[in-house]
């Protein structure tokens, strides 16, 4: 019997868009209706997300994508910008961690070039076509989400005292706008209108226009404005002036790029993720561990304590490997083949004790190499006891909400079988000041680097930080794409996605049912975000898992935090049946802003 769903799963055969904001989904669907393909729709939706979810992403941020053109193999498009040429460990000699706000943590903004590259090589529309909706919303205004209003209200003192460019956009009358009111960003609209103008000055050829837009961004007026803004020290969130490492030349020296995904077979399907410059392979490691433990075959029976326990224990082991081994493979040797191999998987699965939770597993050697173990910062700065699993203070280990952004997600599929999964993030309004001439802030993704040279994710010039952004694409045995899925959530992305994916791959046919299932995650490993905390033994669950399950998890030694219902995750997904041509879509009802659209 079908389970409860907050909304119906969408079904059709024309096209589907699912994203974290209804306006982005509507934008993508509008593009499909006007004759665009899945890639055109994804690009237009991505630019719309920059406008309507500025607390979650922006033009100064980044975006990894996994996509498949009908009849071709899956590919990754890396829109994660690199560290500046001047970014060395020595540049942070007076710090033990890279700060999470201000301009010191800026990497090269990667999202614009990545979206334009996807449009050039796989889309059919022009720069004007895909920017039209975003420009209109920035000019006319869009309805302000409650969460944006809360974020701006919390940051109003920072904006008014230290970040005048942010105050101009987000405190239009000297105070935080009310939720539900319309918020405009004329400076951002002007930036994108100028991009369109410069693109069209290149002539009528579509590809020439896109290349002109890319130059305007990385070598033209956008790069010049970034360089001018960073030429003098810029205050961080506490008002301390900091001299940025990023320069206009860094923008000119970088461009988005394609690469093959990292993939593993699971039953009749193959799951594709980004390389280890992102955390994507950690989901593949979790899949391997789940196979070894037999996890997932009982997903139709609801959320059992055994399921939550085994998934959580597998996640702890995989994420310990993430910190020990993952980094930009252009700079470090990541033993990915061994990490995904049968021997290593069997060893990890053998460490899972069905009777007792492991507070914070240590990584083991791989291929005869000694793992990197990051310093353990607990929420109050006191070293954690890895043996007892007793966190010294409260359970969440989250960074302060007033200087933390989040992430967006969008999935698109069209009738031809083109499919794309993208996770835009960074450049949040909360962690870096708006550049007045452009209408958007820079990102702070460099906070994910470690300053210990022994780490595979140690800071280095022109290196990609090991990001959390983690879209997912699934193909069946004949190579045709059948599912795109993802979520915001930092370190939780490949935990929430993994839980939903296990359900879908093991017989839950209704996408909405899979996404609506009560969620859970652990923070028993080093956070990717400043201040990089670890909370040994931590497990947070939505109350919907049931009181009996919660009690059993406590009995097994988990430090359980019970979240309010419908608060963990913001998943989106689209699917295609290559045999019938039927398309499906769903979006998480959590946060009351994500929606799917399609027919």
C-alpha atoms as one frame of an Amber mdcrd trajectory, in Angstrom:
protein
   0.000   0.000   0.000   1.449   3.436  -0.886   2.785   5.475   2.001   1.793
   8.987   3.013   2.889  11.819   0.721   2.635  15.552   1.275   2.000  16.109
  -2.436   1.370  13.956  -5.480   4.276  12.704  -7.527   4.124  14.474 -10.910
   3.827  12.301 -14.017   3.918  13.171 -17.709   5.903  12.804 -20.915   6.885
  16.356 -21.931   9.322  17.641 -19.319   9.930  17.899 -15.572  11.727  20.415
 -13.359  12.226  20.033  -9.607  14.036  22.614  -7.513  14.281  24.238  -4.113
  12.163  27.252  -5.118   8.877  27.357  -7.017   9.970  30.331  -9.123  13.028
  28.447 -10.372  10.894  25.424 -11.234   8.410  27.682 -13.023  11.268  29.318
 -14.934  12.640  25.980 -16.069   9.203  24.814 -17.158   8.638  28.063 -19.068
  11.852  27.438 -21.008  10.790  23.882 -21.845   7.400  25.142 -23.034   9.159
  27.653 -25.321  11.070  24.853 -27.041  14.196  24.691 -24.925  15.759  21.426
 -23.801  16.654  20.235 -20.301  19.965  22.104 -20.366  18.395  25.426 -21.353
  15.846  24.953 -18.580  18.477  24.107 -15.968  20.555  27.176 -16.839  17.562
  29.523 -16.653  16.426  27.951 -13.369  19.953  28.257 -11.987  20.112  31.985
 -12.669  16.652  32.424 -11.143  17.800  30.674  -7.958  20.569  33.283  -7.628
  17.912  35.986  -7.419  15.172  34.373  -5.321  17.341  32.375  -2.886  20.203
  34.827  -2.189  20.663  33.377   1.293  21.465  30.030  -0.332  23.490  30.900
  -3.438  24.542  33.728  -5.717  26.561  34.711  -8.788  29.724  34.740  -6.659
  29.297  31.094  -5.767  29.819  27.757  -7.488  27.911  24.863  -9.049  28.817
  21.248  -9.795  26.578  19.413 -12.268  26.148  15.854 -13.469  24.273  15.480
 -16.731  23.591  13.178 -19.619  22.764  14.146 -23.173  20.469  11.620 -24.808
  22.592   8.903 -26.368  25.837  10.026 -24.695  27.656   9.040 -21.513  27.157
  10.892 -18.201  29.504  13.825 -17.618  30.443  16.132 -14.778  30.698  19.887
 -15.290  32.867  21.451 -12.602  31.807  24.967 -11.691  33.839  24.977  -8.481
  36.303  27.859  -8.661  39.826  27.432  -7.371  41.800  29.141  -4.611  43.553
  32.371  -5.629  47.161  32.237  -6.824  48.201  33.999  -3.599  46.361  31.537
  -1.330  49.011  29.631   0.585  49.042  28.123   4.058  51.555  30.828   4.990
  49.026  33.532   4.143  47.037  32.348   7.176  50.001  32.006   9.523  48.156
  33.780  12.357  45.094  31.478  12.137  44.405  27.796  12.752  41.314  27.729
  10.502  40.235  29.755   7.482  37.394  32.059   8.576  33.878  31.421   7.366
  32.975  35.011   6.550  34.508  38.008   4.828  36.694  38.091   1.717  39.677
  36.039   2.930  37.877  32.791   2.093  36.905  33.818  -1.455  37.629  31.405
  -4.291  37.110  32.186  -7.974  33.345  32.528  -8.637  32.510  29.484 -10.738
  28.783  29.348 -11.326  28.418  31.826 -14.200  31.041  30.223 -16.409  29.716
  26.734 -15.699  26.143  27.652 -16.618  27.363  29.378 -19.787  29.487  26.380
 -20.776  26.506  24.039 -20.348  24.400  26.403 -22.455  27.011  26.656 -25.197
  27.705  22.963 -25.582  24.341  21.361 -24.800  21.647  24.023 -24.874  19.826
  25.659 -27.772  18.944  29.103 -26.444  20.724  32.453 -26.181  22.178  34.342
 -23.247  19.164  36.658 -23.282  16.750  33.714 -23.251  18.212  32.120 -20.136
  18.772  35.366 -18.187  15.399  36.927 -18.967  13.509  35.519 -15.969  16.291
  36.283 -13.479  16.625  39.862 -14.727  12.885  40.428 -14.523  12.644  39.100
 -10.968  15.631  41.188  -9.843  14.121  44.328 -11.415  10.477  43.915 -10.429
  11.093  42.124  -7.168  10.111  38.708  -5.849   8.144  37.601  -2.762  10.504
  37.406   0.182  10.700  34.040   1.905  10.389  34.074   5.680  13.850  32.547
   5.995  15.430  35.379   3.978  13.706  37.943   6.164  14.957  36.210   9.310
  18.496  36.025   7.939  18.565  39.678   6.937  17.102  40.738  10.294  19.825
  38.825  12.132  22.502  40.378   9.928  21.132  43.929   9.914  23.762  45.194
  12.411  26.583  43.761  10.277  25.127  45.245   7.093  24.489  48.693   8.554
  27.839  48.985  10.342  30.300  47.178   8.069  28.788  46.109   4.710  27.114
  49.122   3.033  26.678  47.287  -0.281  24.653  44.610   1.499  22.618  47.243
   3.346  21.747  48.941   0.043  20.205  45.741  -1.331  18.810  44.026   1.757
  17.943  46.979   4.024  16.197  49.097   1.366  14.475  51.382   3.907  17.009
  51.059   6.689  15.513  47.907   8.189  14.986  44.279   7.251  12.126  43.765
   4.781   9.075  41.873   5.983   8.558  38.279   4.844   6.092  38.277   1.972
   7.101  41.742   0.804   8.776  42.165  -2.580  12.556  42.495  -2.637  14.391
  43.971  -5.614  18.064  43.860  -6.599  18.476  46.485  -9.341  22.281  46.301
  -9.238  22.259  42.578 -10.047  19.662  43.161 -12.776  21.929  45.814 -14.289
  24.899  43.440 -14.164  23.058  40.769 -16.096  21.538  43.268 -18.527  25.062
  44.456 -19.332  26.172  40.832 -19.820  23.334  40.369 -22.320  24.238  43.604
 -24.122  27.895  42.669 -24.432  26.928  39.190 -25.611  24.733  40.554 -28.362
  27.387  42.994 -29.500  29.304  39.887 -30.633  26.800  39.350 -33.451  23.943
  36.986 -34.112  25.791  33.671 -33.684  24.606  31.983 -30.466  27.958  30.499
 -29.508  29.780  33.762 -30.190  27.340  35.529 -27.874  27.942  32.997 -25.109
  31.704  33.351 -25.450  31.352  37.140 -25.256  29.316  36.754 -22.055  32.004
  34.503 -20.564  34.677  37.106 -21.401  32.604  39.907 -19.898  32.536  37.920
 -16.682  36.082  36.604 -16.360  38.079  39.263 -18.213  35.711  42.211 -18.593
  33.628  44.515 -16.428  32.683  41.900 -13.794  36.300  40.884 -13.121  37.323
  44.556 -13.080  34.639  45.385 -10.505  35.719  42.449  -8.335  39.357  43.561
  -8.554  38.505  47.183  -7.712  36.393  46.127  -4.710  39.184  43.926  -3.335
  42.027  46.383  -3.964  41.741  47.712  -0.404  40.982  45.836   2.836  37.321
  44.853   3.295  35.687  44.428   6.729  34.679  40.947   7.804  31.529  40.267
   9.804  33.041  41.690  12.965  34.332  44.810  11.234  38.003  43.796  11.061
  39.526  44.925   7.718  40.994  42.028   5.728  43.006  42.145   2.537  41.592
  39.613   0.093  43.799  37.170  -1.779  41.496  36.976  -4.812  42.296  39.226
  -7.798  40.820  39.971 -11.217  43.637  37.935 -12.730  42.457  34.873 -10.812
  39.103  35.156 -12.582  40.795  35.487 -15.969  42.983  32.426 -15.352  40.135
  29.983 -14.582  37.291  28.432 -16.523  34.754  25.684 -15.887  35.646  22.222
 -17.172  34.264  18.793 -17.979  35.346  15.469 -16.532  34.100  11.918 -16.161
  31.999  11.055 -13.112  32.994   8.546 -10.452  30.537   5.672 -10.690  29.594
   2.408  -8.986  27.077  -0.249  -9.937  24.279  -0.990  -7.468  21.947  -3.776
  -8.481  20.515  -2.991 -11.914  21.677   0.631 -11.784  24.853   2.705 -11.832
  25.170   5.744  -9.581  27.297   8.669 -10.779  28.916  11.373  -8.625  31.588
  14.068  -8.883  35.226  13.271  -8.208  36.906  13.625  -4.800  37.254  17.409
  -5.165  33.659  17.132  -3.957  32.252  14.845  -1.298  30.300  12.865  -3.933
  32.275   9.599  -3.643  31.239   9.394   0.014  27.738   8.403  -1.148  29.270
   5.687  -3.301  31.232   4.416  -0.300  27.996   4.343   1.691  26.378   2.308
  -1.087  29.216  -0.201  -0.979  28.957  -0.510   2.808  25.169  -0.894   2.578
  25.604  -3.729   0.065  28.009  -5.510   2.388  25.614  -5.123   5.331  22.467
  -5.956   3.387  20.987  -2.547   4.188  18.109  -1.322   2.046  16.152  -4.485
   1.361  13.595  -3.633   4.082  12.861  -0.048   3.037   9.200  -0.823   2.367
   8.778  -1.623   6.063   9.209   1.976   7.220  12.034   3.502   9.216  13.409
   0.839  11.539  16.033   1.334  14.235  18.253  -1.181  12.444  18.017   0.812
   9.200  18.855   4.138  10.884  21.656   2.560  12.907  23.337   0.825   9.969
  23.029   3.820   7.642  24.427   6.116  10.328  27.330   3.846  11.202  28.168
   3.431   7.518  28.049   7.208   7.056  30.472   7.782   9.942  33.006   5.432
   8.374  32.651   6.894   4.885  32.900  10.480   6.117  35.988   9.632   8.168
  37.530   8.526   4.857  36.379  11.777   3.269  38.526  13.866   5.606  41.405
  11.405   5.472  41.720  11.028   1.700  39.600  13.397  -0.400  41.045  16.427
  -2.169  41.483  17.960  -5.597  42.910  15.099  -7.725  44.714  17.681  -9.864
  46.909  18.333  -6.818  46.881  15.170  -4.684  46.817  11.407  -5.220  43.429
  10.205  -3.968  43.252   6.378  -3.624  39.711   6.301  -4.974  39.932   2.855
  -6.561  40.937   1.361  -3.218  38.325   3.358  -1.256  35.581   1.952  -3.465
  37.098  -1.522  -3.687  35.738  -4.736  -2.197  38.554  -5.219   0.332  38.215
  -1.767   1.880  34.419  -1.986   1.853  34.496  -5.341   3.637  36.853  -3.945
   6.271  34.562  -0.970   6.926  31.423  -3.105   7.023  33.142  -5.362   9.547
  33.558  -2.369  11.864  29.807  -1.817  12.119  28.498  -3.179  15.411  24.744
  -3.759  15.218  24.492  -3.508  18.994  26.497  -0.349  19.661  27.183   2.994
  17.995  30.770   4.061  17.321  31.067   7.688  18.526  33.598   8.937  15.943
  35.417   6.289  13.896  39.020   6.837  12.928  40.068   6.245   9.333  42.406
   3.368   8.649  45.311   2.994   6.219  44.551   2.602   2.519  46.989   1.167
  -0.027  49.638   1.116   2.700  49.317   4.850   3.280  48.723   6.566   6.619
  45.459   8.547   6.719  45.238  12.218   7.600  43.266  12.794  10.802  41.980
  16.355  11.218  42.063  18.135  14.560  38.915  17.557  16.588  37.104  20.772
  17.479  34.015  20.332  19.654  31.345  23.029  19.976  33.002  24.558  23.065
  36.582  23.980  21.893  37.291  21.180  24.378  38.876  18.051  22.851  36.354
  15.297  22.259  36.472  11.921  23.961  36.447   9.569  20.977  36.072   6.552
  23.261  32.914   7.292  25.229  31.126   9.264  22.548  30.127  11.901  25.100
  30.094  15.324  23.454  31.197  17.956  25.917  28.311  20.264  25.005  25.084
  20.306  23.114  24.279  18.040  20.237  24.245  19.849  16.947  27.675  21.311
  16.412  26.235  23.778  13.907  28.012  26.966  12.965  26.341  30.251  13.959
  23.293  30.826  11.807  24.032  34.528  11.396  27.080  33.891   9.225  26.163
  30.616   7.512  24.567  30.161   4.121  23.189  27.051   2.562  22.599  25.612
  -0.886  20.054  25.095  -3.689  19.313  22.251  -6.020  17.668  21.751  -9.423
  16.955  18.662 -11.539  15.551  18.675 -15.082  14.578  15.997 -17.601  13.009
  16.416 -21.049  11.153  14.128 -23.432  14.323  13.405 -25.414  16.024  11.845
 -22.385  18.375  14.742 -21.575  18.837  14.950 -17.815  20.775  17.256 -15.505
  21.326  17.464 -11.748  22.928  20.642 -10.352  23.652  21.935  -6.861  24.337
  25.702  -6.881  25.689  27.248  -3.688  28.004  29.860  -2.211  28.092  33.596
  -2.646  25.485  33.858   0.116  24.254  37.208   1.363  25.148  36.136   4.912
  28.895  35.578   4.742  30.447  38.212   2.486  29.596  41.830   1.614  27.721
  42.709  -1.569  29.924  44.385  -4.197  27.926  47.587  -4.857  28.798  47.790
  -8.550  27.573  44.221  -9.173  24.810  43.510  -6.667  26.204  40.256  -5.276
  28.779  39.037  -2.728  31.717  36.712  -3.273  31.811  33.159  -1.944  33.645
  31.765   1.068  34.295  28.218  -0.111  37.988  28.341   0.879  36.881  27.835
   4.501  36.713  24.127   3.586  40.480  23.864   3.170  42.624  22.695   6.065
  45.778  24.634   6.935  47.710  21.471   7.775  49.928  20.580   4.780  49.458
  16.880   5.611  45.795  17.040   4.614  44.849  16.051   1.050  42.525  19.055
   1.306  45.247  21.476   2.413  45.066  24.982   1.003  47.206  25.563  -2.098
  47.172  28.066  -4.968  44.725  27.279  -7.787  43.395  24.209  -5.968  39.719
  23.288  -5.646  38.431  23.073  -2.072  36.850  19.740  -1.220  33.296  20.975
  -1.508  30.102  19.477  -0.057  28.043  20.139  -3.199  26.863  16.783  -4.452
  24.355  16.233  -7.284  23.512  12.640  -8.236  22.651  10.950 -11.538  21.554
   7.328 -11.934  21.571   5.242 -15.124  20.261   1.736 -15.764  22.244  -1.135
 -17.253  21.873   0.032 -20.860  23.366   3.412 -19.914  20.200   5.507 -20.154
  19.586   8.089 -17.425  16.672   7.259 -15.125  17.060   9.530 -12.067  18.516
  12.880 -11.016  18.359  13.752  -7.318  19.937  16.071  -4.774  19.461  18.409
  -1.833  20.971  21.385  -0.023  22.483  20.696   3.375  26.287  20.839   3.459
  27.636  17.694   5.101  24.111  16.293   5.220  23.654  16.254   1.427  25.053
  12.765   0.894  23.248  11.501   3.986  19.733  12.671   3.098  20.209  11.833
  -0.585  21.557   8.404   0.341  18.500   7.593   2.463  16.083   8.612  -0.305
  18.181   6.913  -2.998  18.255   3.596  -1.139  14.479   3.678  -1.016  14.121
   4.476  -4.720  16.631   1.830  -5.805  14.985  -0.786  -3.571  11.410  -0.502
  -4.706   9.815   2.758  -3.553   8.321   3.787  -6.898   6.738   7.059  -5.764
   9.460   9.740  -5.695   7.437  11.933  -3.360   7.072   9.086  -0.883  10.838
   8.541  -0.902  11.474  12.241  -0.259   8.792  12.548   2.432  10.221   9.713
   4.527  11.452  10.895   7.979  15.094  11.912   7.676  18.140  11.693   9.933
  21.876  12.441   9.873  25.007  12.499  11.993  27.641  15.153  12.680  30.144
  12.710  14.205  32.949  13.857  11.901  34.676  17.127  11.087  32.290  19.715
   9.660  33.243  21.159   6.285  32.413  24.671   7.512  34.123  26.997   9.951
  34.623  26.349  12.848  35.031  22.721  11.597  33.432  21.063  14.624  33.002
  17.359  15.350  30.205  16.078  17.608  31.025  12.463  18.547  28.048  10.141
  18.855  25.648  12.671  17.369  22.487  11.534  15.590  19.578  13.829  14.778
  16.266  12.312  13.694  12.880  13.697  12.766  10.231  12.744  15.297   8.382
  10.898  12.556  10.726   7.912  12.900   8.699   7.004  16.000   9.271   6.939
  19.762  10.149   3.222  19.803  12.844   3.740  17.161  14.266   6.717  19.054
  14.393   4.727  22.290  16.185   1.836  20.585  18.744   4.184  19.011  19.480
   5.660  22.444  19.848   2.133  23.809  22.438   1.418  21.113  24.516   4.363
  22.276  23.586   7.163  19.875  23.466  10.697  21.272  20.031  11.345  19.818
  18.677  14.810  19.104  15.028  14.874  18.056  14.280  17.471  15.384  10.939
  19.058  14.719   8.920  17.207  12.064   9.631  18.172   8.457  12.891  20.022
   9.141  15.691  17.782   7.782  16.407  17.967   4.063  15.095  19.776   0.980
  15.346  17.074  -1.664  14.310  17.318  -5.311  14.243  14.597  -7.957  13.200
  13.832 -11.529  13.002  10.426 -13.182  12.483   8.880 -16.623  11.396   5.453
 -17.779  13.270   4.930 -21.073  10.856   2.184 -22.154   7.558   4.053 -21.767
   8.899   7.587 -21.984   7.090   8.501 -18.749   8.667  11.305 -16.737   8.207
  11.851 -12.988   9.169  14.543 -10.508   8.922  15.416  -6.826  10.167  18.097
  -4.462  10.485  18.086  -0.707   7.724  19.913   1.166  10.168  20.801   3.930
  10.824  24.564   4.168   7.662  25.157   2.093   9.448  26.552  -0.936  10.625
  23.651  -3.112   8.274  22.537  -5.870   8.241  20.371  -8.968   6.605  21.355
 -12.246   5.929  19.327 -15.344   3.523  17.692 -17.719
